[in-house]
Coordinates of C-alpha atoms and ligand atoms in Angstrom, one line a residue:
M1459 CA 2.4 21.8 5.5
S1460 CA 0.6 21.6 2.1
S1461 CA 0.6 18.4 0.3
K1462 CA 3.0 19.6 -2.6
K1463 CA 5.7 21.3 -0.4
P1464 CA 8.9 18.4 -1.0
V1465 CA 10.2 17.3 1.7
V1466 CA 13.4 17.7 2.0
K1467 CA 15.7 14.9 3.4
N1468 CA 19.3 14.6 4.6
S1469 CA 22.1 12.3 2.8
I1470 CA 21.3 9.2 4.2
E1471 CA 17.8 9.2 4.1
E1472 CA 17.9 10.3 0.6
A1473 CA 20.6 7.8 -0.6
T1474 CA 18.4 5.2 0.8
A1475 CA 15.2 6.3 -0.5
P1476 CA 13.5 3.1 -2.5
S1477 CA 15.1 2.3 -5.8
H1478 CA 15.1 -0.5 -8.5
L1479 CA 17.5 -2.2 -6.4
D1480 CA 15.4 -2.2 -3.3
R1481 CA 13.0 -3.7 -5.6
E1482 CA 15.3 -6.4 -6.8
L1483 CA 16.2 -7.0 -2.8
R1484 CA 12.2 -7.1 -2.2
P1485 CA 11.2 -10.3 -1.2
S1486 CA 8.6 -11.6 -3.3
R1487 CA 7.7 -14.7 -1.1
W1488 CA 5.8 -14.4 2.3
E1489 CA 8.5 -17.0 3.4
D1490 CA 11.6 -15.0 2.6
Y1491 CA 10.1 -11.5 4.5
I1492 CA 11.9 -11.8 7.5
G1493 CA 10.9 -10.6 11.1
Q1494 CA 7.7 -8.4 11.9
K1495 CA 6.2 -11.8 13.2
S1496 CA 3.1 -10.4 14.8
V1497 CA 2.3 -8.2 11.7
K1498 CA 2.6 -11.2 9.7
E1499 CA 0.6 -13.7 11.6
N1500 CA -2.5 -10.7 12.4
L1501 CA -2.2 -10.4 8.4
N1502 CA -2.4 -14.3 7.7
I1503 CA -5.5 -14.6 9.6
L1504 CA -7.2 -11.5 8.2
I1505 CA -6.3 -13.1 4.6
R1506 CA -7.6 -16.2 5.1
A1507 CA -10.5 -15.7 7.2
A1508 CA -11.6 -13.0 4.4
S1509 CA -10.7 -15.9 1.9
E1510 CA -12.5 -18.2 3.2
R1511 CA -15.8 -15.8 3.4
G1512 CA -15.1 -15.0 -0.4
V1513 CA -14.7 -11.5 0.0
P1514 CA -11.9 -9.2 -0.1
P1515 CA -9.7 -8.1 3.4
E1516 CA -10.5 -5.4 5.3
H1517 CA -8.7 -1.9 5.1
V1518 CA -5.3 -2.2 6.9
L1519 CA -2.8 0.6 7.8
F1520 CA 0.8 0.4 8.5
Y1521 CA 3.0 3.1 10.3
G1522 CA 6.5 2.5 11.4
P1523 CA 9.9 4.9 10.6
P1524 CA 10.9 4.5 6.8
G1525 CA 13.0 1.7 5.5
L1526 CA 11.1 -1.3 7.4
G1527 CA 9.1 -3.1 4.9
K1528 CA 5.7 -1.3 4.5
T1529 CA 5.4 -1.0 0.7
T1530 CA 7.1 -4.8 0.7
L1531 CA 4.3 -6.0 2.5
A1532 CA 1.6 -4.8 0.6
H1533 CA 3.4 -6.1 -2.3
L1534 CA 3.0 -9.7 -0.2
V1535 CA -0.6 -9.2 0.7
A1536 CA -1.6 -8.7 -3.3
K1537 CA 0.6 -11.8 -4.0
E1538 CA -0.8 -13.8 -1.4
T1539 CA -4.3 -13.2 -2.1
G1540 CA -4.1 -13.3 -5.6
R1541 CA -5.2 -9.5 -6.6
N1542 CA -4.2 -6.6 -8.4
L1543 CA -2.3 -3.8 -6.5
K1544 CA -2.5 -0.4 -7.6
I1545 CA 0.2 1.9 -6.1
T1546 CA -0.3 5.6 -5.3
S1547 CA 0.7 8.1 -2.5
G1548 CA -0.8 10.8 -0.2
P1549 CA 1.6 13.6 -2.1
A1550 CA 0.3 12.3 -5.7
I1551 CA -3.4 12.9 -5.1
E1552 CA -3.3 16.5 -5.1
R1553 CA -7.7 16.8 -6.5
V1554 CA -10.8 15.2 -5.2
G1555 CA -10.7 14.2 -9.1
D1556 CA -7.6 12.4 -8.8
L1557 CA -9.1 10.0 -6.2
A1558 CA -12.1 10.1 -7.4
S1559 CA -10.5 8.8 -11.0
I1560 CA -8.4 6.0 -8.9
L1561 CA -11.2 4.7 -6.5
T1562 CA -13.6 4.7 -9.9
N1563 CA -11.2 2.8 -12.1
L1564 CA -10.7 -0.3 -9.5
A1565 CA -12.0 -3.7 -10.3
A1566 CA -13.6 -5.5 -8.1
G1567 CA -11.5 -7.0 -5.7
D1568 CA -8.3 -4.9 -6.2
I1569 CA -5.8 -3.8 -3.4
L1570 CA -5.3 0.1 -3.4
F1571 CA -1.8 1.0 -1.6
I1572 CA -1.6 4.5 -0.7
D1573 CA 1.8 5.4 0.5
E1574 CA 2.4 8.3 2.5
I1575 CA -1.2 8.6 3.2
H1576 CA -0.8 11.4 6.3
R1577 CA 0.1 13.9 3.3
L1578 CA -3.8 13.2 1.8
N1579 CA -5.3 17.0 2.7
K1580 CA -8.5 16.9 4.7
T1581 CA -10.9 17.1 1.6
I1582 CA -9.6 14.5 0.0
E1583 CA -9.5 12.4 3.1
E1584 CA -13.3 13.0 3.6
V1585 CA -14.0 11.5 0.0
L1586 CA -12.1 8.5 1.4
Y1587 CA -14.4 7.6 4.2
P1588 CA -17.5 6.7 2.8
A1589 CA -15.4 4.9 0.3
M1590 CA -13.9 2.7 2.6
E1591 CA -17.4 2.4 5.1
S1592 CA -19.9 1.7 2.3
G1593 CA -18.0 1.3 -0.9
V1594 CA -19.3 4.4 -2.3
L1595 CA -18.3 7.9 -3.8
D1596 CA -20.1 10.8 -3.2
I1597 CA -19.5 13.2 -5.8
I1598 CA -20.7 17.0 -5.6
I1599 CA -21.7 18.6 -8.7
G1600 CA -22.1 22.0 -9.1
K1601 CA -21.5 24.9 -6.8
G1602 CA -23.7 26.9 -4.5
P1603 CA -27.6 26.7 -3.6
S1604 CA -27.6 24.4 -7.1
A1605 CA -24.9 22.4 -5.9
R1606 CA -26.2 18.4 -5.8
T1607 CA -24.3 15.4 -4.4
I1608 CA -24.7 11.9 -6.9
Q1609 CA -23.5 8.8 -5.1
L1610 CA -21.4 6.4 -7.3
E1611 CA -21.1 2.3 -5.9
L1612 CA -17.7 1.6 -5.8
P1613 CA -16.3 -2.3 -6.4
A1614 CA -15.3 -3.7 -3.3
F1615 CA -11.7 -2.9 -2.7
T1616 CA -8.9 -3.2 -0.2
L1617 CA -7.3 -0.1 0.9
L1618 CA -3.6 -0.8 2.4
A1619 CA -2.2 2.3 3.7
A1620 CA 1.2 3.4 5.3
T1621 CA 2.7 5.9 7.0
T1622 CA 5.5 7.2 9.0
R1623 CA 3.9 9.4 11.0
V1624 CA 0.7 8.1 12.7
A1625 CA 0.0 10.9 15.0
M1626 CA -0.8 13.1 11.8
I1627 CA -3.5 10.4 10.6
S1628 CA -6.9 11.5 12.4
S1629 CA -9.0 9.3 14.3
P1630 CA -11.9 9.3 12.3
L1631 CA -9.4 7.9 9.4
R1632 CA -8.1 5.8 11.6
S1633 CA -11.0 4.4 12.6
R1634 CA -11.5 3.2 9.4
F1635 CA -9.1 0.9 8.9
S1636 CA -11.1 -1.8 9.9
G1637 CA -8.9 -5.0 9.2
G1638 CA -6.5 -3.2 12.0
V1639 CA -3.5 -0.9 12.6
F1640 CA -0.4 -2.5 12.6
R1641 CA 3.0 -1.0 13.7
L1642 CA 6.3 -2.1 12.0
D1643 CA 8.9 -2.4 14.8
F1644 CA 12.7 -2.0 14.2
Y1645 CA 14.6 -5.3 13.4
T1646 CA 17.0 -7.4 15.5
E1647 CA 20.6 -7.7 14.8
D1648 CA 20.4 -11.3 13.9
E1649 CA 17.2 -10.4 11.6
I1650 CA 19.1 -7.7 9.7
E1651 CA 22.3 -10.6 9.1
E1652 CA 19.4 -12.7 8.0
I1653 CA 18.6 -10.1 5.4
L1654 CA 21.8 -9.2 4.7
R1655 CA 22.9 -12.8 4.1
R1656 CA 20.1 -13.3 1.4
S1657 CA 20.6 -9.6 -0.3
A1658 CA 24.4 -10.7 -0.6
R1659 CA 23.3 -14.0 -2.7
I1660 CA 20.7 -12.0 -4.7
I1661 CA 23.5 -9.5 -5.7
G1662 CA 26.1 -12.0 -6.3
V1663 CA 28.6 -11.1 -3.6
D1664 CA 30.8 -13.5 -1.3
M1665 CA 30.3 -11.8 1.9
E1666 CA 33.0 -12.8 4.3
K1667 CA 31.7 -14.4 7.9
G1668 CA 31.9 -11.2 10.3
A1669 CA 30.8 -8.7 8.2
E1670 CA 27.2 -8.9 8.0
K1671 CA 27.6 -8.2 12.0
E1672 CA 29.5 -4.9 10.8
I1673 CA 26.7 -3.7 8.7
A1674 CA 23.8 -4.8 11.0
K1675 CA 25.4 -3.0 14.2
R1676 CA 25.6 0.0 12.2
S1677 CA 21.8 -0.4 10.0
R1678 CA 19.8 1.8 12.2
F1679 CA 18.1 -2.0 12.5
T1680 CA 16.2 -0.9 9.3
P1681 CA 16.5 -3.4 6.1
R1682 CA 16.7 -0.7 3.8
T1683 CA 19.6 1.1 5.2
A1684 CA 21.4 -2.4 5.5
N1685 CA 21.2 -3.4 2.0
Y1686 CA 22.5 0.2 1.1
F1687 CA 25.3 0.0 3.1
L1688 CA 26.2 -3.7 1.7
K1689 CA 26.2 -2.3 -2.1
R1690 CA 28.5 0.6 -0.8
A1691 CA 30.6 -2.2 1.1
R1692 CA 30.6 -4.3 -2.0
D1693 CA 31.5 -1.3 -4.2
F1694 CA 34.6 -0.5 -1.9
A1695 CA 35.9 -4.0 -2.0
Q1696 CA 35.6 -4.0 -5.9
V1697 CA 37.5 -0.8 -6.5
E1698 CA 39.9 -1.9 -3.7
G1699 CA 40.9 -5.2 -4.7
G1700 CA 39.9 -6.8 -1.6
K1701 CA 37.3 -9.1 -0.1
L1702 CA 34.2 -7.9 1.3
D1703 CA 35.0 -8.5 5.1
A1704 CA 34.6 -7.3 8.4
E1705 CA 37.4 -4.7 8.0
T1706 CA 36.2 -3.3 4.4
V1707 CA 32.6 -2.9 6.1
M1708 CA 34.3 -0.5 8.7
K1709 CA 36.0 1.6 6.4
S1710 CA 33.6 2.0 3.5
L1711 CA 31.4 3.1 6.4
K1712 CA 33.5 5.7 7.8
L1713 CA 34.1 6.9 4.8
L1714 CA 30.3 7.6 4.6
G1715 CA 30.3 9.6 8.0
I1716 CA 28.4 6.2 10.0
D1717 CA 29.9 6.0 13.1
D1718 CA 30.4 2.7 14.9
K1719 CA 26.4 3.1 16.2
G1720 CA 25.4 3.5 13.0
L1721 CA 25.0 7.5 13.6
S1722 CA 25.1 9.3 10.4
P1723 CA 26.7 13.2 10.2
S1724 CA 23.2 14.3 10.5
D1725 CA 22.4 12.4 13.4
R1726 CA 25.6 13.7 15.2
Q1727 CA 24.9 17.2 14.3
L1728 CA 21.5 16.9 15.9
L1729 CA 22.9 15.8 18.7
L1730 CA 25.9 18.5 19.3
V1731 CA 23.8 21.0 18.6
M1732 CA 21.4 20.3 21.5
A1733 CA 24.5 19.8 23.5
D1734 CA 26.4 22.9 22.9
K1735 CA 23.1 25.5 22.1
F1736 CA 20.3 24.3 24.0
G1737 CA 22.2 22.7 27.2
G1738 CA 20.8 19.4 26.5
G1739 CA 17.5 20.5 26.0
P1740 CA 14.7 20.3 26.7
V1741 CA 14.3 21.3 23.1
G1742 CA 11.2 22.2 20.9
L1743 CA 11.3 20.4 17.6
G1744 CA 10.8 23.4 15.5
T1745 CA 13.3 25.1 17.5
L1746 CA 15.9 22.5 16.8
A1747 CA 14.9 22.0 13.1
A1748 CA 15.2 25.7 12.7
A1749 CA 18.8 25.7 14.7
L1750 CA 19.7 22.7 11.9
S1751 CA 18.3 24.4 8.7
E1752 CA 16.1 20.9 8.8
E1753 CA 12.9 19.8 8.1
E1754 CA 10.8 18.9 11.1
A1755 CA 9.4 16.2 9.4
T1756 CA 13.1 14.9 8.6
I1757 CA 14.0 15.0 12.3
E1758 CA 10.7 13.3 13.1
E1759 CA 10.6 10.5 10.7
F1760 CA 14.3 10.1 10.1
N1761 CA 16.6 11.0 12.8
E1762 CA 14.1 10.9 16.1
P1763 CA 13.5 6.9 15.9
Y1764 CA 16.6 5.5 15.6
L1765 CA 18.1 8.1 18.4
L1766 CA 14.9 7.3 20.7
Q1767 CA 15.8 3.5 19.8
L1768 CA 19.3 3.7 21.2
G1769 CA 18.5 5.5 24.3
L1770 CA 20.7 8.9 23.2
I1771 CA 17.5 11.2 23.5
E1772 CA 14.4 11.3 25.1
R1773 CA 10.9 12.9 24.4
T1774 CA 9.6 15.2 27.2
T1775 CA 6.4 17.2 27.7
R1776 CA 8.6 20.4 27.0
G1777 CA 10.4 18.8 24.0
R1778 CA 13.5 16.3 23.1
A1779 CA 16.5 16.1 26.2
L1780 CA 19.7 14.7 25.4
T1781 CA 20.6 11.6 27.9
A1782 CA 23.8 10.5 29.3
H1783 CA 24.3 8.2 26.9
A1784 CA 24.7 10.7 24.4
Y1785 CA 27.1 12.9 26.0
E1786 CA 28.9 9.6 26.5
H1787 CA 29.0 9.0 22.6
L1788 CA 30.0 12.7 21.6
G1789 CA 33.0 12.8 24.2
K1790 CA 31.9 15.1 26.4
T1791 CA 30.9 15.3 30.0
P1792 CA 27.3 15.4 30.6
P1793 CA 25.9 18.1 32.9
K1794 CA 26.0 17.5 36.7
N1795 CA 22.1 15.9 36.7
L1796 CA 22.8 13.4 34.3
Q1797 CA 26.2 12.0 35.5
K1798 CA 24.8 9.6 38.2
K1799 CA 23.2 7.6 35.5
L1800 CA 26.3 6.9 33.8
L1801 CA 27.8 5.3 37.0
Ligands
ADE1166 N1 14.2 -6.8 2.2 C1 13.5 -5.7 3.2 N2 12.9 -6.0 4.1 C2 13.0 -7.3 4.2 C3 12.3 -8.4 5.2 N3 12.0 -8.0 6.1 N4 12.8 -9.9 5.0 C4 13.5 -10.3 4.0 N5 14.3 -9.0 3.1 C5 13.9 -7.9 3.1

């Protein structure tokens, strides 16, 4: 896939793409960042050790499904270390010159955050290697036999990068994140409830007891989705002149097509197509994407992680397959080979 090709997204993912409200709700202090305990502890050690030695922290890669707080962590690392944060993304760096310009404009100690780093093309990625490893930029001047390389010394910087597709990160690139490669996990329901209470305070809504539980149950264990649902339930309560209670949450999310497990219409469509067109699978990603008229990337990054987490699908060497629980959720009778798994 070329780096310029836009990734088509489906409705809930589109609706929960980062927005200005996201920034308003984003924790700006380390102590307000809920969950991801192990990542936070590791980052703290990395940051403190570097600061005691008087050097910038080493390069770090965050990976995991969208909306779990990768960008927020980058902001917090910058704040904690008192350094400038420069933000860009894989698709925004189209040419080697774009990266060269970003790197040569860094000041000593700056933190560069590259989001969606899996979408950097190979040639650009290769320019990044010596920059990360030895702090130099190799620039080729001219073409053919007269071409020559000049080397520019870069200021010492820290690269923080994020990806939703860690399998697309080549091993040479991965190995250059000498500070660590950290996976962000889905949040627990308790953590999401805590995040929702904090968000409700910030946007100034009175959330009745029990409302946060109903949102958390349907939030894909993802803060960004939870906050999006909170805002939609708040709108619903406002327009209907009611309280923001458990019942309002259920009504507003039903209106958005979110079911009691938090599945979106596109998740259910995926399960239905697997059941009805492919006998429950296994089915390959490409075939499934074509049957759904959906981008492979969207299925892999958005739908699959949550369906796997809920145990509704499994990944096998021959493709994706429905589990007995998926049939149960769809109200369908599972094929004979799966029936015993429900007993
Ligand atoms: N908003 C988004 N992610 C969050 C987190 N981990 N903690 C608190 N608020 C958040």
